[in-house]
Structures are given as C-alpha cells and as structure tokens.
Short mmCIF file of C-alpha atoms in Angstrom, two decimals:
data_model
loop_
_atom_site.label_atom_id
_atom_site.label_comp_id
_atom_site.label_asym_id
_atom_site.label_seq_id
_atom_site.Cartn_x
_atom_site.Cartn_y
_atom_site.Cartn_z
CA MET A 1 -0.34 0.04 -0.16
CA VAL A 2 2.78 2.68 0.57
CA LYS A 3 4.40 1.82 -2.83
CA PHE A 4 0.57 2.77 -4.51
CA LEU A 5 -0.08 5.79 -2.25
CA THR A 6 3.38 7.20 -3.02
CA SER A 7 2.92 5.90 -7.06
CA SER A 8 -0.76 7.35 -6.87
CA ILE A 9 0.55 10.86 -5.72
CA THR A 10 2.94 10.83 -8.86
CA VAL A 11 0.44 9.97 -11.21
CA LEU A 12 -1.63 12.43 -9.84
CA VAL A 13 0.75 15.04 -10.68
CA MET A 14 1.28 13.73 -14.43
CA THR A 15 -2.32 13.54 -15.08
CA ILE A 16 -2.93 17.24 -13.62
CA ALA A 17 0.11 18.42 -15.62
CA THR A 18 -0.82 16.80 -18.84
CA ILE A 19 -4.42 17.78 -18.63
CA GLN A 20 -3.70 21.39 -18.13
CA ALA A 21 -0.95 21.52 -20.90
CA GLN A 22 -3.76 20.19 -23.10
CA THR A 23 -6.02 22.68 -21.99
CA THR A 24 -3.74 25.56 -22.88
CA THR A 25 -2.74 23.80 -26.43
CA SER A 26 -6.33 22.64 -27.64
CA THR A 27 -9.28 24.54 -27.79
CA THR A 28 -10.61 27.04 -25.66
CA ALA A 29 -13.55 26.95 -23.27
CA ALA A 30 -15.60 28.83 -25.73
CA ALA A 31 -14.57 26.53 -28.93
CA THR A 32 -17.12 23.70 -30.47
CA THR A 33 -15.64 20.54 -32.22
CA THR A 34 -17.52 19.17 -34.49
CA THR A 35 -17.38 15.15 -35.45
CA ALA A 36 -19.49 13.17 -37.28
CA ALA A 37 -21.23 12.11 -34.51
CA ALA A 38 -22.33 15.15 -32.78
CA THR A 39 -21.17 18.74 -31.77
CA ILE A 40 -19.35 19.00 -28.77
CA ASN A 41 -19.35 22.61 -27.67
CA VAL A 42 -16.74 22.76 -24.79
CA LYS A 43 -18.79 25.48 -23.10
CA ASP A 44 -21.72 22.97 -22.14
CA TYR A 45 -19.57 21.18 -20.09
CA PRO A 46 -18.03 21.42 -16.52
CA THR A 47 -14.33 23.01 -16.27
CA ILE A 48 -11.57 21.24 -17.07
CA ASN A 49 -10.12 18.75 -14.46
CA GLN A 50 -12.43 20.10 -11.87
CA ILE A 51 -15.21 18.21 -9.68
CA PRO A 52 -18.54 18.84 -11.63
CA PRO A 53 -21.26 20.70 -9.40
CA THR A 54 -24.14 18.69 -8.46
CA ASN A 55 -26.44 21.68 -8.67
CA SER A 56 -26.63 22.21 -12.26
CA ALA A 57 -29.90 21.03 -14.07
CA GLU A 58 -28.39 18.07 -15.86
CA VAL A 59 -27.24 16.34 -12.44
CA LEU A 60 -30.33 17.33 -10.82
CA ALA A 61 -31.84 15.68 -13.65
CA TRP A 62 -30.01 12.35 -13.96
CA LEU A 63 -29.95 12.07 -9.75
CA LYS A 64 -33.73 11.68 -10.24
CA GLU A 65 -33.18 8.67 -12.84
CA ILE A 66 -31.29 6.67 -9.68
CA ASP A 67 -32.58 5.45 -6.13
CA LEU A 68 -29.41 6.01 -4.20
CA THR A 69 -31.15 5.40 -0.72
CA GLY A 70 -29.61 2.26 0.96
CA ALA A 71 -25.98 3.17 0.08
CA PRO A 72 -23.38 2.17 2.52
CA ASN A 73 -22.40 4.73 4.93
CA ILE A 74 -18.72 4.92 4.92
CA THR A 75 -16.76 8.04 6.01
CA ILE A 76 -15.89 9.95 2.78
CA HIS A 77 -11.93 9.84 2.71
CA THR A 78 -9.69 12.48 2.33
CA GLY A 79 -6.69 13.63 0.31
CA GLN A 80 -5.26 12.65 -3.40
CA PRO A 81 -5.11 9.91 -3.21
CA PRO A 82 -6.57 9.39 0.11
CA SER A 83 -4.26 7.75 2.97
CA CYS A 84 -5.69 4.01 4.29
CA PRO A 85 -7.84 4.85 7.46
CA ASN A 86 -6.45 3.47 10.37
CA PRO A 87 -7.88 1.79 12.01
CA PRO A 88 -9.61 -0.11 8.80
CA ILE A 89 -13.01 0.70 8.26
CA ALA A 90 -15.19 -2.69 9.05
CA ASP A 91 -17.08 -3.72 5.81
CA GLU A 92 -15.52 -1.34 3.59
CA CYS A 93 -13.75 -3.60 1.24
CA TYR A 94 -11.47 -0.98 0.26
CA TRP A 95 -9.50 -2.34 -2.27
CA THR A 96 -6.63 0.11 -2.43
CA CYS A 97 -5.80 -0.61 1.15
CA ASP A 98 -7.44 -3.96 2.16
CA GLY A 99 -6.93 -5.87 -1.37
CA CYS A 100 -10.86 -6.33 -1.18
CA SER A 101 -12.14 -6.63 -4.67
CA SER A 102 -15.68 -8.00 -4.28
CA ASP A 103 -17.27 -8.49 -7.48
CA ASP A 104 -14.73 -5.57 -9.03
CA ILE A 105 -12.57 -7.12 -12.08
CA VAL A 106 -9.28 -7.98 -11.63
CA ALA A 107 -7.90 -10.51 -13.85
CA CYS A 108 -8.53 -11.46 -17.63
CA ALA A 109 -11.33 -14.55 -17.46
CA ARG A 110 -9.35 -16.03 -20.71
CA PRO A 111 -6.09 -17.99 -20.42
CA ASN A 112 -2.87 -16.73 -21.60
CA THR A 113 -4.33 -13.57 -22.51
CA TRP A 114 -3.34 -9.60 -21.41
CA GLY A 115 -5.85 -7.47 -21.38
CA LEU A 116 -5.00 -4.59 -23.03
CA THR A 117 -6.06 -1.12 -21.39
CA PHE A 118 -4.60 2.26 -21.48
CA ASP A 119 -6.01 5.27 -18.81
CA ASP A 120 -5.90 8.65 -18.79
CA GLY A 121 -6.79 9.82 -22.55
CA PRO A 122 -6.96 10.93 -24.94
CA SER A 123 -4.14 12.91 -25.32
CA THR A 124 -1.93 14.78 -27.96
CA ASP A 125 0.16 11.37 -28.08
CA THR A 126 -2.83 9.04 -28.34
CA PRO A 127 -2.78 9.14 -32.62
CA VAL A 128 0.93 7.97 -32.16
CA LEU A 129 -0.19 4.99 -30.10
CA LEU A 130 -3.13 4.26 -32.42
CA ASP A 131 -0.74 4.15 -35.25
CA TYR A 132 1.03 1.45 -33.68
CA LEU A 133 -1.69 -0.56 -32.98
CA LYS A 134 -2.86 -0.46 -36.18
CA THR A 135 0.05 -1.61 -37.56
CA LYS A 136 -0.11 -5.00 -35.39
CA SER A 137 -3.52 -5.44 -35.75
CA ILE A 138 -4.24 -4.71 -31.68
CA ALA A 139 -7.17 -3.73 -30.05
CA ALA A 140 -7.04 -1.88 -26.77
CA THR A 141 -9.38 -0.70 -24.11
CA PHE A 142 -9.27 3.18 -23.63
CA PHE A 143 -10.10 4.15 -20.11
CA LEU A 144 -11.09 7.60 -20.66
CA ILE A 145 -10.73 10.94 -18.66
CA GLY A 146 -14.22 12.76 -19.76
CA SER A 147 -11.86 16.38 -19.56
CA ASN A 148 -10.24 14.97 -22.35
CA VAL A 149 -12.81 13.75 -24.46
CA ILE A 150 -14.65 17.11 -24.94
CA GLN A 151 -11.00 18.51 -26.34
CA TYR A 152 -10.43 15.22 -28.62
CA PRO A 153 -13.38 13.96 -29.43
CA ASP A 154 -11.65 12.76 -32.62
CA THR A 155 -9.40 11.08 -31.29
CA VAL A 156 -12.38 9.10 -29.48
CA LYS A 157 -14.09 8.65 -32.46
CA ARG A 158 -11.18 6.89 -34.48
CA GLU A 159 -10.24 4.65 -31.28
CA ILE A 160 -14.23 3.35 -32.18
CA ALA A 161 -13.68 3.08 -35.85
CA GLU A 162 -10.47 1.39 -35.39
CA GLY A 163 -11.95 -1.31 -33.15
CA HIS A 164 -10.91 -0.51 -29.67
CA HIS A 165 -13.14 -0.44 -26.80
CA LEU A 166 -13.92 2.53 -24.61
CA ALA A 167 -14.10 2.68 -20.96
CA SER A 168 -14.27 5.48 -18.41
CA HIS A 169 -12.27 7.25 -16.08
CA THR A 170 -14.23 9.49 -14.61
CA TRP A 171 -14.30 13.27 -15.48
CA SER A 172 -11.70 14.78 -13.62
CA HIS A 173 -9.42 11.93 -12.26
CA HIS A 174 -10.25 12.54 -8.70
CA ALA A 175 -10.07 9.90 -6.13
CA LEU A 176 -14.05 8.69 -5.63
CA THR A 177 -13.72 7.68 -2.43
CA THR A 178 -13.08 11.44 -1.60
CA LEU A 179 -16.43 12.24 -3.21
CA THR A 180 -20.14 12.20 -2.07
CA ASN A 181 -22.37 9.76 -3.79
CA GLU A 182 -23.63 12.68 -5.69
CA GLN A 183 -20.26 13.94 -7.25
CA ILE A 184 -19.73 10.07 -7.92
CA VAL A 185 -22.82 10.87 -10.39
CA ALA A 186 -21.52 14.12 -11.68
CA GLU A 187 -18.16 12.60 -12.71
CA MET A 188 -19.12 9.32 -14.76
CA LYS A 189 -22.30 10.74 -16.13
CA TRP A 190 -20.45 14.12 -17.62
CA THR A 191 -17.76 11.95 -18.95
CA GLU A 192 -20.74 9.51 -19.78
CA LYS A 193 -22.68 12.19 -22.03
CA ALA A 194 -19.18 13.23 -23.60
CA VAL A 195 -18.41 10.04 -24.98
CA LEU A 196 -22.16 9.26 -25.97
CA ALA A 197 -21.93 12.80 -27.64
CA ALA A 198 -18.49 11.74 -29.82
CA THR A 199 -19.52 8.32 -30.54
CA GLY A 200 -23.12 7.98 -29.63
CA LEU A 201 -22.44 4.90 -27.45
CA ARG A 202 -22.93 4.77 -23.94
CA MET A 203 -20.12 3.00 -21.73
CA LYS A 204 -20.65 -0.26 -19.53
CA TYR A 205 -16.91 -0.71 -17.89
CA MET A 206 -15.04 1.79 -16.10
CA ARG A 207 -11.80 2.36 -13.66
CA PRO A 208 -11.54 4.08 -10.81
CA PRO A 209 -8.97 6.68 -10.78
CA TYR A 210 -5.77 5.29 -8.39
CA GLY A 211 -7.67 2.03 -8.01
CA ASP A 212 -9.39 3.98 -5.41
CA ILE A 213 -12.76 1.92 -4.76
CA ASN A 214 -14.72 0.92 -1.87
CA SER A 215 -18.19 -1.02 -1.04
CA ARG A 216 -19.86 2.61 -1.41
CA VAL A 217 -18.58 3.64 -4.29
CA ARG A 218 -19.00 0.18 -5.85
CA PHE A 219 -22.79 0.78 -4.99
CA VAL A 220 -23.29 4.30 -6.63
CA LEU A 221 -21.46 2.81 -9.76
CA LYS A 222 -23.71 0.03 -10.26
CA LYS A 223 -26.78 1.97 -9.92
CA LEU A 224 -25.44 3.61 -13.44
CA GLY A 225 -25.13 0.58 -15.11
CA TYR A 226 -20.67 0.63 -14.75
CA ILE A 227 -19.03 -2.70 -13.88
CA PRO A 228 -15.20 -1.60 -12.54
CA VAL A 229 -12.16 -3.18 -14.07
CA ASP A 230 -9.48 -2.89 -11.75
CA TRP A 231 -5.89 -4.84 -12.06
CA THR A 232 -3.96 -8.06 -11.20
CA GLY A 233 -1.51 -6.36 -8.89
CA ASP A 234 1.60 -4.82 -8.68
CA ALA A 235 3.46 -7.19 -10.81
CA TYR A 236 1.50 -6.15 -13.53
CA ASP A 237 1.95 -2.16 -13.10
CA THR A 238 3.94 -1.43 -15.74
CA ASN A 239 5.19 2.01 -13.98
CA ASP A 240 5.04 3.91 -17.05
CA TRP A 241 3.91 6.62 -15.30
CA GLN A 242 7.45 6.84 -13.25
CA MET A 243 8.95 8.06 -16.18
CA PRO A 244 11.15 9.93 -16.52
CA THR A 245 12.23 9.51 -12.60
CA MET A 246 12.38 5.86 -13.65
CA SER A 247 14.17 5.20 -16.63
CA GLU A 248 12.36 3.53 -19.82
CA ALA A 249 15.28 1.12 -19.20
CA THR A 250 13.89 -0.20 -15.88
CA VAL A 251 10.51 -0.19 -17.04
CA ILE A 252 10.74 -2.79 -19.36
CA SER A 253 13.12 -5.15 -17.47
CA THR A 254 11.13 -4.67 -14.72
CA PHE A 255 7.85 -5.82 -16.67
CA THR A 256 9.93 -8.45 -18.51
CA LYS A 257 10.31 -10.40 -15.11
CA SER A 258 6.49 -10.19 -14.58
CA LEU A 259 5.86 -11.48 -18.08
CA ASP A 260 8.25 -14.50 -17.27
CA THR A 261 6.95 -15.27 -14.05
CA TYR A 262 3.21 -15.35 -15.94
CA ALA A 263 4.64 -17.13 -18.93
CA ALA A 264 6.37 -19.86 -16.44
CA SER A 265 2.86 -20.26 -14.41
CA ASN A 266 -0.11 -22.39 -15.50
CA LYS A 267 -2.05 -18.94 -17.23
CA SER A 268 -5.59 -20.45 -16.63
CA GLN A 269 -6.50 -16.67 -16.33
CA GLY A 270 -5.37 -13.75 -18.18
CA PHE A 271 -4.06 -10.25 -16.51
CA TYR A 272 -4.61 -7.07 -16.79
CA CYS A 273 -1.47 -4.55 -16.16
CA LEU A 274 -1.62 -0.40 -15.48
CA GLU A 275 -0.57 1.68 -19.08
CA HIS A 276 -1.29 5.18 -19.82
CA ASP A 277 -1.71 7.04 -22.99
CA LEU A 278 -0.76 10.22 -20.98
CA ASN A 279 2.21 11.16 -23.01
CA SER A 280 5.18 10.39 -25.48
CA LEU A 281 7.13 8.49 -22.62
CA THR A 282 3.92 6.25 -21.57
CA VAL A 283 3.45 5.72 -25.39
CA GLY A 284 6.60 5.22 -26.57
CA VAL A 285 7.13 2.56 -23.80
CA ALA A 286 4.07 0.96 -24.77
CA GLN A 287 5.71 -0.14 -28.14
CA LYS A 288 8.03 -1.59 -26.70
CA LEU A 289 6.55 -3.58 -23.78
CA ILE A 290 3.37 -5.34 -26.40
CA PRO A 291 6.11 -6.81 -28.28
CA LEU A 292 7.76 -9.10 -25.20
CA GLY A 293 4.12 -10.09 -24.50
CA LEU A 294 3.93 -11.43 -28.42
CA ALA A 295 7.13 -12.77 -27.99
CA LYS A 296 5.80 -15.34 -25.18
CA ASN A 297 2.47 -16.21 -27.30
CA ILE A 298 0.50 -14.20 -24.81
CA THR A 299 -2.68 -13.54 -26.52
CA ILE A 300 -4.06 -9.61 -26.24
CA ALA A 301 -7.39 -8.52 -26.22
CA PRO A 302 -9.59 -5.63 -24.74
CA VAL A 303 -11.98 -5.91 -21.66
CA PRO A 304 -14.98 -7.17 -23.52
CA VAL A 305 -13.05 -10.33 -25.16
CA CYS A 306 -11.34 -10.88 -21.98
CA GLU A 307 -14.60 -10.97 -20.43
CA SER A 308 -16.27 -12.97 -23.09
CA ASP A 309 -19.25 -9.99 -23.23
CA ASN A 310 -21.03 -9.81 -26.40
CA GLN A 311 -22.59 -6.32 -25.18
CA PRO A 312 -19.56 -4.07 -24.47
CA TYR A 313 -21.67 -0.75 -24.16
CA GLN A 314 -25.03 0.18 -22.25
CA LEU A 315 -28.57 0.27 -24.00
CA GLY A 316 -29.35 3.73 -24.66
CA GLY A 317 -26.98 5.16 -26.96
CA THR A 318 -27.32 6.88 -30.71
CA ALA A 319 -24.90 4.63 -32.38
CA VAL A 320 -25.34 0.71 -33.53
CA ILE A 321 -23.31 -0.85 -30.32
CA PRO A 322 -20.41 -2.89 -31.20
CA THR A 323 -21.00 -6.80 -30.35
CA LEU A 324 -18.72 -9.43 -30.00
CA SER A 325 -19.86 -12.93 -31.33
CA GLY A 326 -18.22 -16.22 -31.64
CA ALA A 327 -15.19 -15.34 -29.52
CA THR A 328 -14.08 -18.62 -29.87
CA THR A 329 -10.32 -20.53 -29.12
CA THR A 330 -10.75 -21.31 -33.22
CA ALA A 331 -8.66 -19.79 -35.97
CA THR A 332 -11.80 -18.29 -37.14
CA ALA A 333 -14.60 -16.32 -35.90
CA THR A 334 -17.83 -14.66 -37.83
CA ALA A 335 -18.35 -11.40 -35.98
CA THR A 336 -21.84 -9.58 -36.19
CA ILE A 337 -22.64 -5.72 -35.68
CA SER A 338 -26.16 -5.75 -35.18
CA GLY A 339 -27.75 -7.71 -37.93
CA SER A 340 -26.03 -4.66 -40.07
CA VAL A 341 -22.52 -6.16 -41.13
CA THR A 342 -21.11 -9.87 -40.70
CA GLY A 343 -17.45 -10.74 -41.58
CA SER A 344 -15.19 -13.36 -41.11
CA VAL A 345 -12.77 -12.27 -38.70
CA THR A 346 -9.44 -14.18 -38.30
CA ALA A 347 -7.52 -14.57 -35.10
CA VAL A 348 -4.42 -15.25 -34.22
CA SER A 349 -4.50 -17.01 -30.72
CA ALA A 350 -1.86 -17.91 -28.89
CA GLY A 351 -2.35 -20.89 -26.49
CA ALA A 352 -4.58 -21.35 -23.14
CA SER A 353 -3.46 -19.94 -19.60
CA SER A 354 -3.16 -17.34 -17.08
CA THR A 355 -2.50 -15.92 -13.56
CA GLY A 356 -4.95 -15.58 -10.57
CA LYS A 357 -6.33 -12.67 -9.13
CA SER A 358 -4.39 -9.97 -7.26
CA ALA A 359 -5.29 -6.95 -5.12
CA SER A 360 -2.92 -4.10 -4.93
CA SER A 361 -2.05 -1.05 -6.98
CA SER A 362 -1.89 -1.02 -10.76
CA ALA A 363 -3.50 -1.86 -13.78
CA SER A 364 -3.43 -3.68 -16.88
CA GLU A 365 -5.07 -3.15 -20.22
CA SER A 366 -5.99 -5.29 -23.16
CA ARG A 367 -5.80 -6.40 -26.86
CA VAL A 368 -7.88 -8.20 -29.31
CA SER A 369 -6.98 -11.97 -30.23
CA GLN A 370 -9.27 -15.02 -29.31
CA GLY A 371 -12.54 -13.01 -30.45
CA LEU A 372 -13.39 -9.61 -31.95
CA ILE A 373 -14.37 -6.30 -31.52
CA LEU A 374 -15.42 -4.79 -34.42
CA ALA A 375 -16.14 -1.01 -34.69
CA ALA A 376 -19.17 0.94 -34.74
CA ALA A 377 -20.40 1.50 -38.57
CA GLY A 378 -19.39 -0.16 -41.21
CA LEU A 379 -16.33 -1.98 -40.64
CA ALA A 380 -16.49 -5.41 -41.85
CA GLY A 381 -14.26 -7.04 -39.57
CA LEU A 382 -10.63 -6.59 -37.84
CA VAL A 383 -7.75 -8.89 -38.24
CA LEU A 384 -6.40 -9.68 -34.60
CA ALA A 385 -2.98 -10.56 -33.80
#
C-alpha cells in the first residue's frame, strides 16, 4: 500500500500537468468541436479537471433517474489519493487498502491473455499509439477522462473506428472515495455524456482513478450501470507513469520479469496491467512492452474479449453497438454488428493459460485476439493479432 500511495501521488501530478497542458494547447472554453457523430461545445460541459458541481440542471436530472438510498454509510476519505484509514473501517471492502475487490474485475477471464488497457487519455500522443496498434492489428480498451474527451473527440471517434473499446475513467481523475455519492454521479455521467456525443455509444465499464474504490463507490457505480475493472496487482503495473524519474530501461526490465513469471505459470487466467496514453514517454514504452508479450505467445485483447461480453456498451446510445460474437479459441470466428454487417474475422490465438487474481495498486490493459470487437459503423471485420 505504501507503494500505491506514493505512485498514486506521482500519477496525480502527471495527470494534472498533462491535462493542463492539453487545455492550453487545444480548444478554448468557448470553442466548438464538430465530429461526424455530434457537435461538442466545450462551454456546455463542466470546467476541465474539476469536480463537476452537483446542483446543475443536468446532474439534478441524472440524480432523479437513480435511487441512492441504501448506499453504504462509509466515511468520505480525504486526500488525492487518500490515505488508508487506521484502523480500517469494518466492511468497507477498500481495494487499494485491504485488497478487497468484491465483484470488481481484477484479472482477464481468458487463459493466456493480456488484457490491454490504457488510462488517462485521450491526449495529444494517443494518435501515435493508435498508429502503432493499427500496424499490429491490436485492439485495446481505453479508459477515458471526460475532460480530455471534449478536447479530443476526433481521437475518441478514431478509437472506435479502428476497433478499440471505450470505458470510463471519470471526468476529472479525482479519487472516488473522497467524493460524495452525488459527485460520483456527476463525474460518471458527464464523461458518459461526452463520449455519447462523440461516438453515440454509452459506456459500460470503468476504472476508478488510483484504483480507489470501496463498497460505497461500487454501490453508486452499479446504480449507473457500470462494471469496475481494476487490475491484477503490483506485478502488472508497468510503472510507465514513473518515467522519467524511472528510466525506460528499468520499466522494460521490471515488466519483463513479470511476463517471465506469468509465462512460467499455468496461465489459467489472463491479467490486466496498468499502462497510460498520457504522454510521449508512456506511449513510447508501450510500443516496446507489447512485443515482449507477443514474443511469449500471450494473446492480447480488450476487456470485452477478456470477459466474453457480447454487449460491451450499455443500451441507450444513439449508435449501433459493436457486438462480440463467436469469440472462440479457433483460428476463425464470425462476427456480427447488430444485424447490419457480418464478417469473417481471423484471430491469431496464442495458447491457453493465466494467472490468478491479485488486489494491489496498478492496472492492466487489453488487446484483441481470440475473438473480436468490431468498430461501430460499417467496419466489416478486424484482423486480430
């Protein structure tokens, strides 16, 4: 936990710095960004990188749609990230402090599979990562910060068009156990609104910033229809967020040891590890880590493929939901996009195995292989590596 708290502070500084830099180099608060899906007017959204107010007309309307009575009465924590309570709070099930994950997803359910995920984007460096993933025919889950979505909606749209999966990382990247129930709703729903405007899709999965989640936070998230995805423990933290304090060489050598340990296990489950498309350093090292997994014949997949989820988004969007079907361990699977497009998708599977669950403080990402996620409109198929 000491490692978690120290690392989380570093991530917070990096995230805020990056978001502030993006704010000054992108659209101004009054600017309007147009995509094929919709028009996003930045001034219609809360202040970037700030907890949204809970007394706005939008949030009040969202609160009327759900019933928060019955939420666990757990003390709201303080700090960014918060310190672990001492003594621990009974029945809090606080993942970052006591390792209690409840029914959060902490490991890829598919054997021998690396669930490839990237947090904190989109950023100005995300397109570079997308270019690389495209050359490798790899799909990932991107846990998006709403404040960044309204600045770079075209990048989000591209992620969908190229077969990636979108999930939430809240509006402002604040630790959720430090927020009220109403503030959690505001953080999630504003991000949902931004992604919906950019893509027409309503997200279903989320990752709590810093992995900061307890029973109260889970209660609110479930009321909103979200499934938390944590990660498979410290061993699968790539530590990319520590650069440049930590050298790239150290990041690579440390993660190589984790992959070696995994490859020597029975691999009955897969793993999720922590990576970011936050800046050029994290995007650069990702292009060196991914080949290490491929060299060990580890399949790479996004979250819905890991979890065999044929409906990776919530209902209520305005676009056709990309669906996952026929995700098997055979070399070829047939995929269908909501009855409109059918294609034959080749998946290069890499064997069968996995690691067990681990609750700690770092996360993992997913990539497509034994199955498929098809892009939303008109994409017939995706060759999976």
